[in-house]
Amino acid sequence: MKKIAIITALLVASTYSFGQDVNKLIDQDDVTRIIKTLSADDMQGRATFTPGIEKAAQFIEGEYKKAGLKPLAGNTGYRQNFTMIRSTPVKTTAFINGKAIVPDSVFTIGSAAFTWASDKDVQVVNVTADKNFRQEYVEAQKSGKKTLMIIDPKFQSLFKRAHDAYSTRGSVSFKGKTASPMALVLGKFDNITSFDISYENKSEELPLFNVAGIIPGKTKPNEFVVFSGHYDHLGILKAMEGDSIANGADDDASGTTAVISLAKYYKKLNNNARTLIFVAFTAEEIGEYGSQYFATQVDPDKVVAMFNIEMIGKASKFGENSAFITGFDRSNFGTILQSNLKGTKFEFHPDPYPDQDLFYRSDNASLAEKGVPAHTISTDQIDIDKLYHTVKDEFSSLDVNNITSTIRAIALSSRSIVSGKDTPTRVPKLER
Ligand SMILES: [Zn+2]
């Protein structure tokens, strides 16, 4: 018993001394400065393809430079560039059973124009009231088939949101990859005997980039640990009380702040066995495109873990000094983190919102589907968070203590993975 007590005392003492330097090395004033800058009104909500997000990128680059990060192998700067094609509808007309559909009840998606006249190779999917609209939509996209989707009026509000978004912003796809052409019609039809749909579009090439930097591993440089968050947000939304800027302070300036702070922390320690990749992803809000591109540029088998950080701006449902990990049971990543925090007052919990499918709703999914133990760490009370995706998600609503303590907990709990001592189990590869 005595021996165990001494060992426990030593363990507690070492956690305590790590705790001391994590408090010093991750400075709350610096955390505050970074998140305030990223969520300021002059970033205009950091919408993908806008000057506001360019400003955010420049700020992140400056922080990486100050931290002393190196560019990714083969890059000269921190920008990991790629090209997307945006297709915006110019004109859509639709007739079902010879009857014209009003413009508010139809929208079309596709990277090229199309005309369908009851074509046999178009699949007709009936999204009846008992089905899950979102799921049917994802399935159809995945199928790669031409799809005419008939949406029950029960889904009117979700349909309207999608209609307005695709009609004004259009749809995006990676250059060289065509999106499945789709037409979505709101209404009830007993039997579809004929359809005529025509879609004209305008396409443009748009450059995008993630902001990424590394600290090369000292002894295991070919094994990577990724720390990530997304730096894009929604931009300008409908005004509430005269404010139209969706600042995305929690979503996900908080995660981006964590990435920058962890980069500075690990650079100061400068003893990482594995190569650390710090990446701020673009275009998460419009389809996780930044992380999807990143996943094509890194060998997933070399990535031993991914810490994706999303919305750590307010206390979790478990109270102060706690956060949760999505997909907790899919690998032993979470239990490694938990055991590294023994003796501290911070606790990681499994995701308490399994119904929300959070594991698939952030950038970790892009690497998890390739077998990487890639998990998202969050404190958001997503089921009751009234500020989520509104213009009210701004700095004044955040709890900076919560952000700082969560970043420090990630720093402490990631150490054994960074040092090569622990290697999380792989997650089963996913079909998406
Ligand atoms: Zn987010």
GROMACS .gro file of C-alpha atoms and ligand atoms in nm:
model
  433
    1MET     CA    1   0.000   0.000   0.000
    2LYS     CA    2   0.276   0.235   0.091
    3LYS     CA    3   0.456   0.184  -0.237
    4ILE     CA    4   0.138   0.256  -0.427
    5ALA     CA    5   0.086   0.566  -0.219
    6ILE     CA    6   0.435   0.689  -0.304
    7ILE     CA    7   0.385   0.619  -0.673
    8THR     CA    8   0.050   0.796  -0.664
    9ALA     CA    9   0.212   1.088  -0.487
   10LEU     CA   10   0.483   1.101  -0.753
   11LEU     CA   11   0.226   1.084  -1.031
   12VAL     CA   12   0.022   1.361  -0.877
   13ALA     CA   13   0.338   1.563  -0.828
   14SER     CA   14   0.438   1.525  -1.193
   15THR     CA   15   0.089   1.612  -1.316
   16TYR     CA   16   0.107   1.908  -1.082
   17SER     CA   17   0.433   2.032  -1.229
   18PHE     CA   18   0.304   1.981  -1.587
   19GLY     CA   19  -0.004   2.169  -1.472
   20GLN     CA   20   0.216   2.454  -1.350
   21ASP     CA   21   0.391   2.500  -1.682
   22VAL     CA   22   0.075   2.459  -1.889
   23ASN     CA   23  -0.073   2.748  -1.691
   24LYS     CA   24   0.230   2.958  -1.767
   25LEU     CA   25   0.273   2.854  -2.131
   26ILE     CA   26  -0.093   2.896  -2.226
   27ASP     CA   27  -0.169   3.251  -2.128
   28GLN     CA   28  -0.529   3.363  -2.087
   29ASP     CA   29  -0.456   3.717  -2.207
   30ASP     CA   30  -0.312   3.581  -2.531
   31VAL     CA   31  -0.612   3.347  -2.572
   32THR     CA   32  -0.842   3.647  -2.523
   33ARG     CA   33  -0.654   3.858  -2.776
   34ILE     CA   34  -0.667   3.586  -3.042
   35ILE     CA   35  -1.034   3.503  -3.009
   36LYS     CA   36  -1.132   3.870  -2.989
   37THR     CA   37  -0.944   3.940  -3.311
   38LEU     CA   38  -1.092   3.643  -3.498
   39SER     CA   39  -1.448   3.723  -3.394
   40ALA     CA   40  -1.428   4.100  -3.441
   41ASP     CA   41  -1.679   4.273  -3.670
   42ASP     CA   42  -1.407   4.364  -3.921
   43MET     CA   43  -1.376   3.994  -4.013
   44GLN     CA   44  -1.739   4.017  -4.129
   45GLY     CA   45  -1.824   3.668  -4.008
   46ARG     CA   46  -1.542   3.498  -4.204
   47ALA     CA   47  -1.763   3.354  -4.477
   48THR     CA   48  -1.585   3.136  -4.731
   49PHE     CA   49  -1.497   3.328  -5.052
   50THR     CA   50  -1.513   3.674  -4.884
   51PRO     CA   51  -1.255   3.941  -4.792
   52GLY     CA   52  -1.341   3.882  -4.425
   53ILE     CA   53  -1.202   3.529  -4.426
   54GLU     CA   54  -0.890   3.651  -4.610
   55LYS     CA   55  -0.831   3.888  -4.321
   56ALA     CA   56  -0.870   3.603  -4.073
   57ALA     CA   57  -0.624   3.392  -4.275
   58GLN     CA   58  -0.364   3.668  -4.266
   59PHE     CA   59  -0.402   3.698  -3.892
   60ILE     CA   60  -0.360   3.321  -3.843
   61GLU     CA   61  -0.052   3.323  -4.069
   62GLY     CA   62   0.098   3.597  -3.854
   63GLU     CA   63   0.039   3.396  -3.538
   64TYR     CA   64   0.193   3.082  -3.691
   65LYS     CA   65   0.494   3.286  -3.793
   66LYS     CA   66   0.532   3.430  -3.442
   67ALA     CA   67   0.502   3.078  -3.302
   68GLY     CA   68   0.781   2.959  -3.535
   69LEU     CA   69   0.589   2.695  -3.729
   70LYS     CA   70   0.722   2.556  -4.057
   71PRO     CA   71   0.505   2.519  -4.370
   72LEU     CA   72   0.376   2.177  -4.470
   73ALA     CA   73   0.623   1.970  -4.670
   74GLY     CA   74   0.632   2.098  -5.028
   75ASN     CA   75   0.475   2.435  -4.943
   76THR     CA   76   0.653   2.768  -4.920
   77GLY     CA   77   0.391   2.940  -4.703
   78TYR     CA   78   0.118   2.833  -4.466
   79ARG     CA   79  -0.155   2.827  -4.732
   80GLN     CA   80  -0.263   2.486  -4.854
   81ASN     CA   81  -0.427   2.594  -5.179
   82PHE     CA   82  -0.698   2.421  -5.379
   83THR     CA   83  -0.969   2.516  -5.627
   84MET     CA   84  -1.343   2.481  -5.606
   85ILE     CA   85  -1.608   2.532  -5.869
   86ARG     CA   86  -1.915   2.726  -5.767
   87SER     CA   87  -2.229   2.674  -5.974
   88THR     CA   88  -2.507   2.925  -5.936
   89PRO     CA   89  -2.846   2.863  -6.095
   90VAL     CA   90  -2.939   3.111  -6.368
   91LYS     CA   91  -3.273   2.961  -6.460
   92THR     CA   92  -3.474   2.661  -6.344
   93THR     CA   93  -3.809   2.550  -6.485
   94ALA     CA   94  -4.001   2.244  -6.376
   95PHE     CA   95  -4.317   2.066  -6.483
   96ILE     CA   96  -4.454   1.761  -6.307
   97ASN     CA   97  -4.734   1.573  -6.484
   98GLY     CA   98  -4.753   1.869  -6.723
   99LYS     CA   99  -4.814   2.119  -6.445
  100ALA     CA  100  -4.571   2.408  -6.390
  101ILE     CA  101  -4.405   2.425  -6.048
  102VAL     CA  102  -4.378   2.773  -5.895
  103PRO     CA  103  -4.020   2.895  -5.845
  104ASP     CA  104  -4.049   2.890  -5.465
  105SER     CA  105  -4.119   2.517  -5.475
  106VAL     CA  106  -3.825   2.399  -5.683
  107PHE     CA  107  -3.449   2.425  -5.684
  108THR     CA  108  -3.175   2.254  -5.877
  109ILE     CA  109  -2.815   2.162  -5.799
  110GLY     CA  110  -2.543   2.058  -6.038
  111SER     CA  111  -2.206   2.155  -6.176
  112ALA     CA  112  -2.339   2.148  -6.534
  113ALA     CA  113  -2.665   2.251  -6.700
  114PHE     CA  114  -2.922   1.978  -6.766
  115THR     CA  115  -3.259   1.912  -6.926
  116TRP     CA  116  -3.464   1.612  -6.823
  117ALA     CA  117  -3.776   1.506  -7.014
  118SER     CA  118  -3.897   1.204  -6.816
  119ASP     CA  119  -3.548   1.057  -6.871
  120LYS     CA  120  -3.525   0.693  -6.769
  121ASP     CA  121  -3.189   0.738  -6.594
  122VAL     CA  122  -3.329   0.993  -6.349
  123GLN     CA  123  -3.419   0.833  -6.017
  124VAL     CA  124  -3.732   0.971  -5.852
  125VAL     CA  125  -3.705   0.976  -5.474
  126ASN     CA  126  -4.020   1.041  -5.272
  127VAL     CA  127  -3.939   1.201  -4.940
  128THR     CA  128  -4.268   1.127  -4.767
  129ALA     CA  129  -4.354   1.266  -4.423
  130ASP     CA  130  -4.224   0.954  -4.247
  131LYS     CA  131  -3.875   0.987  -4.399
  132ASN     CA  132  -3.566   1.183  -4.297
  133PHE     CA  133  -3.517   1.459  -4.556
  134ARG     CA  134  -3.154   1.529  -4.465
  135GLN     CA  135  -3.061   1.162  -4.483
  136GLU     CA  136  -3.240   1.106  -4.816
  137TYR     CA  137  -3.059   1.406  -4.958
  138VAL     CA  138  -2.715   1.279  -4.848
  139GLU     CA  139  -2.795   0.933  -4.990
  140ALA     CA  140  -2.893   1.081  -5.325
  141GLN     CA  141  -2.575   1.290  -5.338
  142LYS     CA  142  -2.367   0.986  -5.259
  143SER     CA  143  -2.542   0.775  -5.524
  144GLY     CA  144  -2.396   0.987  -5.802
  145LYS     CA  145  -2.724   0.942  -5.992
  146LYS     CA  146  -2.942   1.209  -6.148
  147THR     CA  147  -3.213   1.259  -5.888
  148LEU     CA  148  -3.556   1.417  -5.884
  149MET     CA  149  -3.659   1.449  -5.523
  150ILE     CA  150  -4.019   1.512  -5.425
  151ILE     CA  151  -4.039   1.665  -5.080
  152ASP     CA  152  -4.346   1.635  -4.859
  153PRO     CA  153  -4.483   1.977  -4.745
  154LYS     CA  154  -4.408   1.867  -4.388
  155PHE     CA  155  -4.044   1.961  -4.461
  156GLN     CA  156  -4.139   2.306  -4.588
  157SER     CA  157  -3.915   2.508  -4.354
  158LEU     CA  158  -3.603   2.297  -4.415
  159PHE     CA  159  -3.683   2.300  -4.788
  160LYS     CA  160  -3.713   2.679  -4.787
  161ARG     CA  161  -3.378   2.720  -4.616
  162ALA     CA  162  -3.206   2.489  -4.863
  163HIS     CA  163  -3.391   2.652  -5.153
  164ASP     CA  164  -3.277   3.001  -5.053
  165ALA     CA  165  -2.920   2.893  -4.989
  166TYR     CA  166  -2.873   2.706  -5.318
  167SER     CA  167  -3.059   2.965  -5.523
  168THR     CA  168  -2.843   3.254  -5.405
  169ARG     CA  169  -2.508   3.102  -5.312
  170GLY     CA  170  -2.521   2.808  -5.551
  171SER     CA  171  -2.342   2.481  -5.486
  172VAL     CA  172  -1.972   2.411  -5.476
  173SER     CA  173  -1.766   2.109  -5.572
  174PHE     CA  174  -1.399   2.030  -5.604
  175LYS     CA  175  -1.251   2.115  -5.942
  176GLY     CA  176  -1.253   1.803  -6.156
  177LYS     CA  177  -1.528   1.636  -5.954
  178THR     CA  178  -1.887   1.680  -6.063
  179ALA     CA  179  -2.166   1.700  -5.809
  180SER     CA  180  -2.466   1.471  -5.862
  181PRO     CA  181  -2.731   1.670  -6.052
  182MET     CA  182  -3.047   1.707  -5.849
  183ALA     CA  183  -3.385   1.874  -5.870
  184LEU     CA  184  -3.587   1.916  -5.552
  185VAL     CA  185  -3.958   1.985  -5.571
  186LEU     CA  186  -4.182   2.064  -5.275
  187GLY     CA  187  -4.529   1.912  -5.305
  188LYS     CA  188  -4.749   1.604  -5.305
  189PHE     CA  189  -4.810   1.404  -5.622
  190ASP     CA  190  -5.013   1.084  -5.627
  191ASN     CA  191  -4.831   0.940  -5.921
  192ILE     CA  192  -4.560   1.094  -6.136
  193THR     CA  193  -4.626   1.016  -6.498
  194SER     CA  194  -4.399   1.275  -6.656
  195PHE     CA  195  -4.150   1.545  -6.565
  196ASP     CA  196  -3.966   1.817  -6.748
  197ILE     CA  197  -3.687   1.993  -6.564
  198SER     CA  198  -3.439   2.236  -6.708
  199TYR     CA  199  -3.148   2.395  -6.529
  200GLU     CA  200  -2.911   2.659  -6.658
  201ASN     CA  201  -2.616   2.762  -6.449
  202LYS     CA  202  -2.311   2.980  -6.428
  203SER     CA  203  -1.983   2.830  -6.310
  204GLU     CA  204  -1.678   2.998  -6.171
  205GLU     CA  205  -1.346   2.878  -6.035
  206LEU     CA  206  -1.272   2.993  -5.684
  207PRO     CA  207  -0.945   2.952  -5.497
  208LEU     CA  208  -0.956   2.834  -5.135
  209PHE     CA  209  -0.697   2.736  -4.879
  210ASN     CA  210  -0.643   2.590  -4.535
  211VAL     CA  211  -0.385   2.756  -4.310
  212ALA     CA  212  -0.143   2.492  -4.189
  213GLY     CA  213   0.195   2.477  -4.018
  214ILE     CA  214   0.405   2.209  -3.856
  215ILE     CA  215   0.658   2.137  -3.585
  216PRO     CA  216   0.868   1.850  -3.724
  217GLY     CA  217   0.898   1.547  -3.496
  218LYS     CA  218   1.231   1.502  -3.325
  219THR     CA  219   1.242   1.121  -3.333
  220LYS     CA  220   0.926   1.006  -3.518
  221PRO     CA  221   0.889   1.265  -3.793
  222ASN     CA  222   0.679   1.034  -4.012
  223GLU     CA  223   0.406   0.998  -3.752
  224PHE     CA  224   0.164   1.290  -3.744
  225VAL     CA  225  -0.061   1.438  -3.476
  226VAL     CA  226  -0.313   1.689  -3.611
  227PHE     CA  227  -0.467   1.978  -3.415
  228SER     CA  228  -0.745   2.149  -3.606
  229GLY     CA  229  -1.038   2.388  -3.602
  230HIS     CA  230  -1.225   2.572  -3.876
  231TYR     CA  231  -1.166   2.941  -3.934
  232ASP     CA  232  -1.460   3.001  -4.166
  233HIS     CA  233  -1.808   3.091  -4.048
  234LEU     CA  234  -2.139   3.208  -4.195
  235GLY     CA  235  -2.068   3.574  -4.276
  236ILE     CA  236  -2.367   3.804  -4.293
  237LEU     CA  237  -2.711   3.683  -4.185
  238LYS     CA  238  -3.051   3.845  -4.150
  239ALA     CA  239  -3.019   4.130  -3.899
  240MET     CA  240  -3.131   4.092  -3.538
  241GLU     CA  241  -3.158   4.421  -3.347
  242GLY     CA  242  -2.951   4.594  -3.611
  243ASP     CA  243  -2.669   4.340  -3.609
  244SER     CA  244  -2.616   4.126  -3.917
  245ILE     CA  245  -2.263   3.993  -3.864
  246ALA     CA  246  -2.246   3.629  -3.760
  247ASN     CA  247  -1.917   3.659  -3.574
  248GLY     CA  248  -1.879   3.287  -3.506
  249ALA     CA  249  -1.693   3.355  -3.183
  250ASP     CA  250  -1.773   3.013  -3.042
  251ASP     CA  251  -1.813   2.850  -3.388
  252ASP     CA  252  -1.526   2.823  -3.446
  253ALA     CA  253  -1.302   3.115  -3.355
  254SER     CA  254  -1.272   2.932  -3.021
  255GLY     CA  255  -1.133   2.616  -3.187
  256THR     CA  256  -0.902   2.818  -3.412
  257THR     CA  257  -0.775   3.000  -3.103
  258ALA     CA  258  -0.704   2.661  -2.945
  259VAL     CA  259  -0.505   2.551  -3.252
  260ILE     CA  260  -0.290   2.867  -3.243
  261SER     CA  261  -0.239   2.845  -2.866
  262LEU     CA  262  -0.142   2.477  -2.883
  263ALA     CA  263   0.104   2.554  -3.162
  264LYS     CA  264   0.274   2.814  -2.944
  265TYR     CA  265   0.271   2.579  -2.647
  266TYR     CA  266   0.427   2.283  -2.825
  267LYS     CA  267   0.682   2.503  -3.000
  268LYS     CA  268   0.795   2.635  -2.662
  269LEU     CA  269   0.824   2.281  -2.522
  270ASN     CA  270   1.002   2.181  -2.842
  271ASN     CA  271   1.034   1.815  -2.746
  272ASN     CA  272   0.768   1.650  -2.965
  273ALA     CA  273   0.870   1.308  -3.092
  274ARG     CA  274   0.596   1.306  -3.357
  275THR     CA  275   0.538   1.573  -3.620
  276LEU     CA  276   0.262   1.810  -3.515
  277ILE     CA  277   0.035   1.959  -3.779
  278PHE     CA  278  -0.170   2.264  -3.687
  279VAL     CA  279  -0.442   2.341  -3.935
  280ALA     CA  280  -0.720   2.597  -3.959
  281PHE     CA  281  -0.971   2.457  -4.208
  282THR     CA  282  -1.170   2.663  -4.454
  283ALA     CA  283  -1.524   2.597  -4.586
  284GLU     CA  284  -1.644   2.377  -4.299
  285GLU     CA  285  -1.979   2.550  -4.282
  286ILE     CA  286  -2.054   2.487  -4.649
  287GLY     CA  287  -1.957   2.120  -4.654
  288GLU     CA  288  -1.627   2.049  -4.474
  289TYR     CA  289  -1.435   2.108  -4.797
  290GLY     CA  290  -1.113   2.226  -4.633
  291SER     CA  291  -1.073   1.912  -4.427
  292GLN     CA  292  -1.179   1.692  -4.717
  293TYR     CA  293  -0.902   1.844  -4.926
  294PHE     CA  294  -0.652   1.812  -4.641
  295ALA     CA  295  -0.745   1.443  -4.613
  296THR     CA  296  -0.642   1.389  -4.975
  297GLN     CA  297  -0.301   1.550  -4.917
  298VAL     CA  298  -0.186   1.355  -4.613
  299ASP     CA  299  -0.132   0.979  -4.588
  300PRO     CA  300  -0.405   0.883  -4.337
  301ASP     CA  301  -0.200   0.585  -4.219
  302LYS     CA  302   0.065   0.826  -4.093
  303VAL     CA  303  -0.182   1.030  -3.887
  304VAL     CA  304  -0.187   0.872  -3.541
  305ALA     CA  305  -0.446   1.111  -3.396
  306MET     CA  306  -0.650   1.418  -3.478
  307PHE     CA  307  -0.768   1.664  -3.214
  308ASN     CA  308  -1.041   1.866  -3.383
  309ILE     CA  309  -1.168   2.149  -3.168
  310GLU     CA  310  -1.517   2.292  -3.221
  311MET     CA  311  -1.701   2.534  -2.996
  312ILE     CA  312  -1.529   2.544  -2.659
  313GLY     CA  313  -1.651   2.895  -2.577
  314LYS     CA  314  -1.903   2.821  -2.304
  315ALA     CA  315  -1.921   2.573  -2.015
  316SER     CA  316  -2.039   2.224  -2.106
  317LYS     CA  317  -2.344   2.053  -1.960
  318PHE     CA  318  -2.107   1.885  -1.715
  319GLY     CA  319  -2.010   2.225  -1.574
  320GLU     CA  320  -1.682   2.417  -1.555
  321ASN     CA  321  -1.361   2.225  -1.629
  322SER     CA  322  -1.519   1.967  -1.854
  323ALA     CA  323  -1.554   1.895  -2.222
  324PHE     CA  324  -1.680   1.608  -2.433
  325ILE     CA  325  -1.531   1.398  -2.710
  326THR     CA  326  -1.736   1.287  -3.011
  327GLY     CA  327  -1.721   0.926  -3.124
  328PHE     CA  328  -1.574   0.839  -2.784
  329ASP     CA  329  -1.625   0.464  -2.823
  330ARG     CA  330  -1.480   0.443  -3.170
  331SER     CA  331  -1.119   0.435  -3.047
  332ASN     CA  332  -0.933   0.460  -2.716
  333PHE     CA  333  -0.834   0.821  -2.790
  334GLY     CA  334  -1.075   0.944  -2.521
  335THR     CA  335  -0.955   0.708  -2.250
  336ILE     CA  336  -0.593   0.809  -2.319
  337LEU     CA  337  -0.691   1.173  -2.273
  338GLN     CA  338  -0.885   1.092  -1.958
  339SER     CA  339  -0.596   0.907  -1.800
  340ASN     CA  340  -0.357   1.193  -1.879
  341LEU     CA  341  -0.582   1.426  -1.680
  342LYS     CA  342  -0.591   1.216  -1.364
  343GLY     CA  343  -0.500   1.435  -1.071
  344THR     CA  344  -0.625   1.752  -1.241
  345LYS     CA  345  -0.967   1.905  -1.197
  346PHE     CA  346  -1.055   1.882  -1.568
  347GLU     CA  347  -1.261   1.594  -1.707
  348PHE     CA  348  -1.339   1.465  -2.055
  349HIS     CA  349  -1.675   1.293  -2.109
  350PRO     CA  350  -1.819   1.092  -2.397
  351ASP     CA  351  -2.042   1.300  -2.627
  352PRO     CA  352  -2.374   1.338  -2.439
  353TYR     CA  353  -2.568   1.413  -2.760
  354PRO     CA  354  -2.544   1.093  -2.968
  355ASP     CA  355  -2.868   1.182  -3.152
  356GLN     CA  356  -2.703   1.492  -3.295
  357ASP     CA  357  -2.453   1.289  -3.500
  358LEU     CA  358  -2.178   1.533  -3.401
  359PHE     CA  359  -1.906   1.285  -3.500
  360TYR     CA  360  -2.008   1.340  -3.863
  361ARG     CA  361  -2.085   1.709  -3.834
  362SER     CA  362  -1.734   1.845  -3.813
  363ASP     CA  363  -1.398   1.823  -3.984
  364ASN     CA  364  -1.281   1.519  -3.790
  365ALA     CA  365  -1.511   1.309  -4.012
  366SER     CA  366  -1.293   1.376  -4.318
  367LEU     CA  367  -1.005   1.184  -4.158
  368ALA     CA  368  -1.210   0.945  -3.947
  369GLU     CA  369  -1.363   0.800  -4.260
  370LYS     CA  370  -1.011   0.697  -4.359
  371GLY     CA  371  -0.950   0.517  -4.032
  372VAL     CA  372  -0.778   0.795  -3.835
  373PRO     CA  373  -0.868   0.824  -3.465
  374ALA     CA  374  -1.001   1.171  -3.539
  375HIS     CA  375  -1.232   1.314  -3.277
  376THR     CA  376  -1.390   1.648  -3.202
  377ILE     CA  377  -1.354   1.807  -2.861
  378SER     CA  378  -1.633   2.048  -2.768
  379THR     CA  379  -1.812   2.206  -2.474
  380ASP     CA  380  -2.120   2.324  -2.663
  381GLN     CA  381  -2.464   2.250  -2.525
  382ILE     CA  382  -2.586   2.201  -2.877
  383ASP     CA  383  -2.939   2.098  -2.774
  384ILE     CA  384  -3.011   2.429  -2.599
  385ASP     CA  385  -2.755   2.670  -2.748
  386LYS     CA  386  -2.974   2.956  -2.874
  387LEU     CA  387  -2.675   3.148  -3.010
  388TYR     CA  388  -2.559   2.868  -3.242
  389HIS     CA  389  -2.553   2.991  -3.603
  390THR     CA  390  -2.700   3.331  -3.515
  391VAL     CA  391  -2.558   3.684  -3.515
  392LYS     CA  392  -2.548   3.657  -3.133
  393ASP     CA  393  -2.254   3.414  -3.133
  394GLU     CA  394  -2.012   3.689  -3.040
  395PHE     CA  395  -1.721   3.749  -2.804
  396SER     CA  396  -1.935   3.902  -2.528
  397SER     CA  397  -2.124   3.572  -2.491
  398LEU     CA  398  -1.809   3.368  -2.427
  399ASP     CA  399  -1.651   3.244  -2.108
  400VAL     CA  400  -1.278   3.297  -2.162
  401ASN     CA  401  -1.195   3.093  -1.852
  402ASN     CA  402  -1.369   2.797  -2.009
  403ILE     CA  403  -1.178   2.837  -2.333
  404THR     CA  404  -0.843   2.867  -2.159
  405SER     CA  405  -0.900   2.574  -1.925
  406THR     CA  406  -1.012   2.355  -2.216
  407ILE     CA  407  -0.704   2.446  -2.421
  408ARG     CA  408  -0.482   2.369  -2.122
  409ALA     CA  409  -0.659   2.035  -2.076
  410ILE     CA  410  -0.604   1.948  -2.442
  411ALA     CA  411  -0.237   2.042  -2.402
  412LEU     CA  412  -0.192   1.821  -2.096
  413SER     CA  413  -0.395   1.530  -2.227
  414SER     CA  414  -0.229   1.520  -2.569
  415ARG     CA  415   0.125   1.501  -2.434
  416SER     CA  416   0.160   1.123  -2.428
  417ILE     CA  417   0.041   1.102  -2.789
  418VAL     CA  418   0.275   1.382  -2.895
  419SER     CA  419   0.568   1.212  -2.719
  420GLY     CA  420   0.501   0.880  -2.893
  421LYS     CA  421   0.421   0.699  -2.569
  422ASP     CA  422   0.055   0.644  -2.655
  423THR     CA  423  -0.095   0.554  -2.991
  424PRO     CA  424  -0.475   0.551  -3.009
  425THR     CA  425  -0.649   0.255  -3.173
  426ARG     CA  426  -0.775   0.314  -3.528
  427VAL     CA  427  -1.142   0.381  -3.598
  428PRO     CA  428  -1.329   0.161  -3.846
  429LYS     CA  429  -1.314   0.315  -4.194
  430LEU     CA  430  -1.645   0.473  -4.289
  431GLU     CA  431  -1.844   0.470  -4.606
  432ARG     CA  432  -1.977   0.819  -4.668
  433ZN      ZN  433  -1.832   2.477  -3.641
   0.00000   0.00000   0.00000
